[in-house]
mmCIF file of C-alpha atoms in Angstrom:
data_model
loop_
_atom_site.group_PDB
_atom_site.id
_atom_site.type_symbol
_atom_site.label_atom_id
_atom_site.label_comp_id
_atom_site.label_asym_id
_atom_site.label_seq_id
_atom_site.Cartn_x
_atom_site.Cartn_y
_atom_site.Cartn_z
ATOM 1 C CA ALA A 1 -15.028 3.417 -8.829
ATOM 2 C CA GLN A 2 -12.680 5.114 -6.432
ATOM 3 C CA THR A 3 -9.565 6.783 -7.850
ATOM 4 C CA VAL A 4 -6.645 8.588 -6.257
ATOM 5 C CA THR A 5 -4.575 11.173 -8.103
ATOM 6 C CA GLN A 6 -1.201 12.583 -7.140
ATOM 7 C CA SER A 7 -0.255 15.271 -9.624
ATOM 8 C CA GLN A 8 3.315 15.868 -8.431
ATOM 9 C CA PRO A 9 5.634 13.052 -9.579
ATOM 10 C CA GLU A 10 8.659 14.644 -7.912
ATOM 11 C CA MET A 11 9.309 17.339 -5.353
ATOM 12 C CA SER A 12 12.286 18.606 -3.432
ATOM 13 C CA VAL A 13 12.703 20.686 -0.299
ATOM 14 C CA GLN A 14 15.571 22.075 1.700
ATOM 15 C CA GLU A 15 16.255 20.532 5.066
ATOM 16 C CA ALA A 16 14.274 22.239 7.873
ATOM 17 C CA GLU A 17 11.778 23.782 5.471
ATOM 18 C CA THR A 18 8.127 22.880 4.893
ATOM 19 C CA VAL A 19 6.700 21.030 1.923
ATOM 20 C CA THR A 20 3.150 20.139 0.898
ATOM 21 C CA LEU A 21 2.248 17.096 -1.197
ATOM 22 C CA SER A 22 -1.071 17.099 -3.045
ATOM 23 C CA CYS A 23 -3.674 14.374 -3.435
ATOM 24 C CA THR A 24 -7.174 14.331 -4.841
ATOM 25 C CA TYR A 25 -9.605 11.451 -4.910
ATOM 26 C CA ASP A 26 -12.928 10.576 -6.381
ATOM 27 C CA THR A 27 -15.726 8.696 -4.676
ATOM 28 C CA SER A 28 -19.480 8.854 -4.353
ATOM 29 C CA GLU A 29 -19.358 7.272 -0.893
ATOM 30 C CA ASN A 30 -19.516 9.154 2.363
ATOM 31 C CA ASN A 31 -17.671 6.869 4.791
ATOM 32 C CA TYR A 32 -14.049 6.248 4.006
ATOM 33 C CA TYR A 33 -10.482 6.611 5.179
ATOM 34 C CA LEU A 34 -7.536 8.407 3.648
ATOM 35 C CA PHE A 35 -3.896 7.645 4.273
ATOM 36 C CA TRP A 36 -0.407 8.832 3.479
ATOM 37 C CA TYR A 37 2.214 6.091 3.246
ATOM 38 C CA LYS A 38 5.971 6.572 3.030
ATOM 39 C CA GLN A 39 8.180 4.178 1.054
ATOM 40 C CA PRO A 40 11.892 4.895 1.606
ATOM 41 C CA PRO A 41 14.349 3.638 -1.026
ATOM 42 C CA SER A 42 14.608 -0.166 -0.843
ATOM 43 C CA ARG A 43 12.591 -0.255 2.348
ATOM 44 C CA GLN A 44 9.064 -1.211 3.204
ATOM 45 C CA MET A 45 6.064 1.053 3.157
ATOM 46 C CA ILE A 46 4.985 2.558 6.462
ATOM 47 C CA LEU A 47 1.898 4.506 7.445
ATOM 48 C CA VAL A 48 2.544 8.200 8.053
ATOM 49 C CA ILE A 49 -0.911 9.496 8.873
ATOM 50 C CA ARG A 50 -4.588 8.657 8.407
ATOM 51 C CA GLN A 51 -7.831 10.600 8.306
ATOM 52 C CA GLU A 52 -11.380 9.384 8.851
ATOM 53 C CA ALA A 53 -13.772 11.113 6.464
ATOM 54 C CA TYR A 54 -16.358 11.710 9.169
ATOM 55 C CA LYS A 55 -13.904 13.778 11.219
ATOM 56 C CA GLN A 56 -13.705 17.459 10.346
ATOM 57 C CA GLN A 57 -10.532 18.007 12.334
ATOM 58 C CA ASN A 58 -7.360 17.533 10.332
ATOM 59 C CA ALA A 59 -5.089 14.733 11.543
ATOM 60 C CA THR A 60 -1.601 15.540 12.825
ATOM 61 C CA GLU A 61 1.349 13.324 13.733
ATOM 62 C CA ASN A 62 4.330 15.267 15.018
ATOM 63 C CA ARG A 63 5.817 17.046 11.960
ATOM 64 C CA PHE A 64 3.176 15.628 9.619
ATOM 65 C CA SER A 65 -0.276 17.126 9.170
ATOM 66 C CA VAL A 66 -3.010 16.939 6.579
ATOM 67 C CA ASN A 67 -5.387 19.413 5.008
ATOM 68 C CA PHE A 68 -8.562 17.432 4.405
ATOM 69 C CA GLN A 69 -11.134 19.205 2.231
ATOM 70 C CA LYS A 70 -14.011 16.742 1.914
ATOM 71 C CA ALA A 71 -16.144 18.808 -0.449
ATOM 72 C CA ALA A 72 -13.210 19.376 -2.768
ATOM 73 C CA LYS A 73 -12.055 15.735 -2.326
ATOM 74 C CA SER A 74 -8.592 16.940 -1.523
ATOM 75 C CA PHE A 75 -6.147 15.478 0.985
ATOM 76 C CA SER A 76 -2.732 17.146 1.107
ATOM 77 C CA LEU A 77 0.194 16.263 3.367
ATOM 78 C CA LYS A 78 2.330 18.940 4.990
ATOM 79 C CA ILE A 79 5.755 18.032 6.278
ATOM 80 C CA SER A 80 7.242 20.629 8.595
ATOM 81 C CA ASP A 81 10.910 20.948 9.522
ATOM 82 C CA SER A 82 11.871 18.478 6.777
ATOM 83 C CA GLN A 83 14.631 16.016 7.625
ATOM 84 C CA LEU A 84 16.972 14.051 5.386
ATOM 85 C CA GLY A 85 15.207 10.867 6.528
ATOM 86 C CA ASP A 86 11.978 12.123 4.990
ATOM 87 C CA THR A 87 13.411 11.399 1.540
ATOM 88 C CA ALA A 88 11.089 8.734 0.107
ATOM 89 C CA MET A 89 8.162 7.997 -2.171
ATOM 90 C CA TYR A 90 4.919 9.177 -0.628
ATOM 91 C CA PHE A 91 1.663 7.503 -1.572
ATOM 92 C CA CYS A 92 -1.823 8.783 -0.922
ATOM 93 C CA ALA A 93 -4.343 5.964 -0.401
ATOM 94 C CA PHE A 94 -8.075 5.551 0.036
ATOM 95 C CA THR A 95 -10.309 2.822 1.361
ATOM 96 C CA LEU A 96 -14.006 2.622 2.024
ATOM 97 C CA TYR A 97 -15.258 1.949 5.528
ATOM 98 C CA ASN A 98 -15.065 -1.794 6.278
ATOM 99 C CA ASN A 99 -13.468 -2.412 2.889
ATOM 100 C CA ASN A 100 -10.163 -4.060 2.139
ATOM 101 C CA ASP A 101 -9.483 -2.844 -1.380
ATOM 102 C CA MET A 102 -7.080 0.026 -0.755
ATOM 103 C CA ARG A 103 -6.513 2.336 -3.722
ATOM 104 C CA PHE A 104 -3.192 4.126 -4.069
ATOM 105 C CA GLY A 105 -2.081 7.117 -6.076
ATOM 106 C CA ALA A 106 0.959 6.947 -8.334
ATOM 107 C CA GLY A 107 3.170 8.519 -5.695
ATOM 108 C CA THR A 108 5.326 11.608 -5.219
ATOM 109 C CA ARG A 109 9.082 11.226 -4.955
ATOM 110 C CA LEU A 110 10.283 13.659 -2.277
ATOM 111 C CA THR A 111 13.925 14.576 -1.924
ATOM 112 C CA VAL A 112 15.116 16.517 1.099
ATOM 113 C CA LYS A 113 18.305 18.408 0.301
ATOM 114 C CA PRO A 114 20.918 19.275 2.924
ATOM 115 C CA ASP B 1 11.897 -8.707 14.027
ATOM 116 C CA THR B 2 8.124 -9.168 14.350
ATOM 117 C CA GLY B 3 7.077 -7.369 11.161
ATOM 118 C CA VAL B 4 5.777 -8.797 7.895
ATOM 119 C CA SER B 5 8.421 -10.797 6.063
ATOM 120 C CA GLN B 6 8.543 -11.878 2.434
ATOM 121 C CA ASN B 7 10.721 -14.387 0.629
ATOM 122 C CA PRO B 8 12.508 -14.281 -1.652
ATOM 123 C CA ARG B 9 13.334 -10.595 -1.871
ATOM 124 C CA HIS B 10 14.320 -10.913 -5.504
ATOM 125 C CA LYS B 11 13.414 -13.453 -8.169
ATOM 126 C CA ILE B 12 14.620 -13.601 -11.744
ATOM 127 C CA THR B 13 12.943 -16.121 -14.002
ATOM 128 C CA LYS B 14 12.495 -16.909 -17.650
ATOM 129 C CA ARG B 15 9.223 -16.400 -19.437
ATOM 130 C CA GLY B 16 6.997 -19.445 -19.098
ATOM 131 C CA GLN B 17 8.369 -20.611 -15.762
ATOM 132 C CA ASN B 18 6.334 -20.842 -12.564
ATOM 133 C CA VAL B 19 7.275 -18.860 -9.472
ATOM 134 C CA THR B 20 6.059 -18.889 -5.883
ATOM 135 C CA PHE B 21 6.419 -16.194 -3.261
ATOM 136 C CA ARG B 22 5.888 -16.477 0.458
ATOM 137 C CA CYS B 23 4.563 -13.986 2.982
ATOM 138 C CA ASP B 24 4.691 -14.353 6.766
ATOM 139 C CA PRO B 25 2.355 -11.837 8.418
ATOM 140 C CA ILE B 26 2.551 -10.376 11.900
ATOM 141 C CA SER B 27 1.613 -13.314 14.084
ATOM 142 C CA GLU B 28 -1.642 -12.078 15.588
ATOM 143 C CA HIS B 29 -2.969 -10.571 12.367
ATOM 144 C CA ASN B 30 -5.893 -12.424 10.806
ATOM 145 C CA ARG B 31 -6.021 -10.493 7.541
ATOM 146 C CA LEU B 32 -3.459 -10.769 4.787
ATOM 147 C CA TYR B 33 -3.282 -8.843 1.518
ATOM 148 C CA TRP B 34 -1.337 -9.104 -1.730
ATOM 149 C CA TYR B 35 -0.541 -6.100 -3.922
ATOM 150 C CA ARG B 36 1.409 -5.598 -7.127
ATOM 151 C CA GLN B 37 3.498 -2.485 -7.683
ATOM 152 C CA THR B 38 4.957 -1.688 -11.079
ATOM 153 C CA LEU B 39 7.680 0.881 -11.615
ATOM 154 C CA GLY B 40 6.475 4.419 -11.117
ATOM 155 C CA GLN B 41 3.070 3.381 -9.833
ATOM 156 C CA GLY B 42 1.387 2.860 -6.520
ATOM 157 C CA PRO B 43 0.468 -0.615 -5.266
ATOM 158 C CA GLU B 44 -2.555 -2.291 -6.844
ATOM 159 C CA PHE B 45 -4.735 -4.599 -4.780
ATOM 160 C CA LEU B 46 -4.714 -8.253 -5.866
ATOM 161 C CA THR B 47 -6.433 -10.259 -3.164
ATOM 162 C CA TYR B 48 -6.987 -10.625 0.547
ATOM 163 C CA PHE B 49 -7.562 -13.349 3.114
ATOM 164 C CA GLN B 50 -9.348 -13.391 6.398
ATOM 165 C CA ASN B 51 -7.785 -16.280 8.256
ATOM 166 C CA GLU B 52 -7.583 -19.063 5.649
ATOM 167 C CA ALA B 53 -10.482 -17.829 3.513
ATOM 168 C CA GLN B 54 -9.763 -15.858 0.357
ATOM 169 C CA LEU B 55 -12.546 -13.288 0.461
ATOM 170 C CA GLU B 56 -11.806 -10.936 -2.395
ATOM 171 C CA LYS B 57 -9.914 -11.050 -5.677
ATOM 172 C CA SER B 58 -9.164 -8.214 -8.045
ATOM 173 C CA ARG B 59 -9.765 -8.559 -11.763
ATOM 174 C CA LEU B 60 -5.986 -8.102 -12.022
ATOM 175 C CA LEU B 61 -5.609 -11.610 -10.619
ATOM 176 C CA SER B 62 -5.709 -13.654 -13.811
ATOM 177 C CA ASP B 63 -6.117 -17.429 -13.972
ATOM 178 C CA ARG B 64 -2.342 -17.790 -13.929
ATOM 179 C CA PHE B 65 -2.238 -16.379 -10.415
ATOM 180 C CA SER B 66 -3.213 -18.336 -7.338
ATOM 181 C CA ALA B 67 -2.905 -17.477 -3.680
ATOM 182 C CA GLU B 68 -3.300 -19.644 -0.633
ATOM 183 C CA ARG B 69 -3.179 -19.202 3.087
ATOM 184 C CA PRO B 70 -3.305 -22.643 4.654
ATOM 185 C CA LYS B 71 -4.165 -22.667 8.349
ATOM 186 C CA GLY B 72 -4.514 -18.908 8.306
ATOM 187 C CA SER B 73 -0.839 -18.255 8.893
ATOM 188 C CA PHE B 74 1.660 -17.658 6.065
ATOM 189 C CA SER B 75 0.503 -17.156 2.492
ATOM 190 C CA THR B 76 1.886 -18.088 -0.905
ATOM 191 C CA LEU B 77 1.335 -16.392 -4.244
ATOM 192 C CA GLU B 78 2.059 -18.526 -7.297
ATOM 193 C CA ILE B 79 2.316 -17.260 -10.852
ATOM 194 C CA GLN B 80 2.187 -19.911 -13.552
ATOM 195 C CA ARG B 81 3.614 -19.500 -17.061
ATOM 196 C CA THR B 82 5.126 -16.125 -16.227
ATOM 197 C CA GLU B 83 5.034 -13.332 -18.789
ATOM 198 C CA GLN B 84 7.230 -10.262 -19.075
ATOM 199 C CA GLY B 85 4.280 -8.145 -17.994
ATOM 200 C CA ASP B 86 4.345 -9.909 -14.629
ATOM 201 C CA SER B 87 7.598 -8.138 -13.766
ATOM 202 C CA ALA B 88 6.800 -6.046 -10.709
ATOM 203 C CA MET B 89 7.212 -5.762 -6.957
ATOM 204 C CA TYR B 90 4.773 -8.026 -5.126
ATOM 205 C CA LEU B 91 3.857 -6.645 -1.728
ATOM 206 C CA CYS B 92 2.226 -8.416 1.162
ATOM 207 C CA ALA B 93 0.494 -6.693 4.041
ATOM 208 C CA SER B 94 -1.319 -7.869 7.143
ATOM 209 C CA SER B 95 -3.788 -6.355 9.559
ATOM 210 C CA LEU B 96 -5.839 -7.129 12.618
ATOM 211 C CA GLU B 97 -9.557 -7.015 11.959
ATOM 212 C CA ARG B 98 -11.320 -4.136 13.639
ATOM 213 C CA ALA B 99 -14.622 -2.494 12.880
ATOM 214 C CA GLY B 100 -14.212 0.123 10.186
ATOM 215 C CA TYR B 101 -10.469 0.524 10.045
ATOM 216 C CA ASN B 102 -7.687 -1.977 9.594
ATOM 217 C CA GLU B 103 -4.178 -0.545 9.496
ATOM 218 C CA GLN B 104 -2.182 -2.558 7.023
ATOM 219 C CA PHE B 105 1.461 -3.284 7.780
ATOM 220 C CA PHE B 106 3.533 -3.951 4.694
ATOM 221 C CA GLY B 107 6.379 -6.326 4.050
ATOM 222 C CA PRO B 108 9.524 -5.418 2.072
ATOM 223 C CA GLY B 109 8.191 -7.015 -1.110
ATOM 224 C CA THR B 110 9.448 -9.553 -3.635
ATOM 225 C CA ARG B 111 10.818 -8.048 -6.830
ATOM 226 C CA LEU B 112 10.092 -10.298 -9.808
ATOM 227 C CA THR B 113 11.928 -9.929 -13.089
ATOM 228 C CA VAL B 114 10.732 -12.032 -16.006
ATOM 229 C CA LEU B 115 13.265 -12.268 -18.826
#
């Protein structure tokens, strides 16, 4: 079975600084996707960034980038130049190729302080 | 607004009552998913539809739960004889089928409280 673990329940960062959220996962499969979702307070979940397991290059989306270590089964999210609007729950998620059962971690609550 | 919508946003009910939630996906999306999210946890997959066919159900979906998607458009999730343990946020998501990867777009959720 696939599992996703986020070991940091809460984190905080000063505005404009950089923060890294950790995620590890467990699978015996080789083809899969990893995601980071953001869930702002009382708002719906949106996709921040995704990574295909077959790609060695780390995905980037503007201020968001990942450090994907396939052998270590690690998938961390780096947020650069943090903004107040980044305050949210962040969920790491995993799904197998052509599968619809997405597995989520327990989440990390990030607070960006002014 | 052309995103995923869910109604109601909040539902308070007494133990033993039946409740029904509705999800309207993005119009061109043929896949629709239901998740449950309890406090302090990430979403847990319940079931998904491709068009009107329910193709997968999690073991979390007990006999008291039933989901439908008539005509492959909106979907309903019904919980019969609610229990306090059913209290959670119920999330709906939709996606457009593509080989390998289907980005799921989430709705705002329905928060259920069972007294």
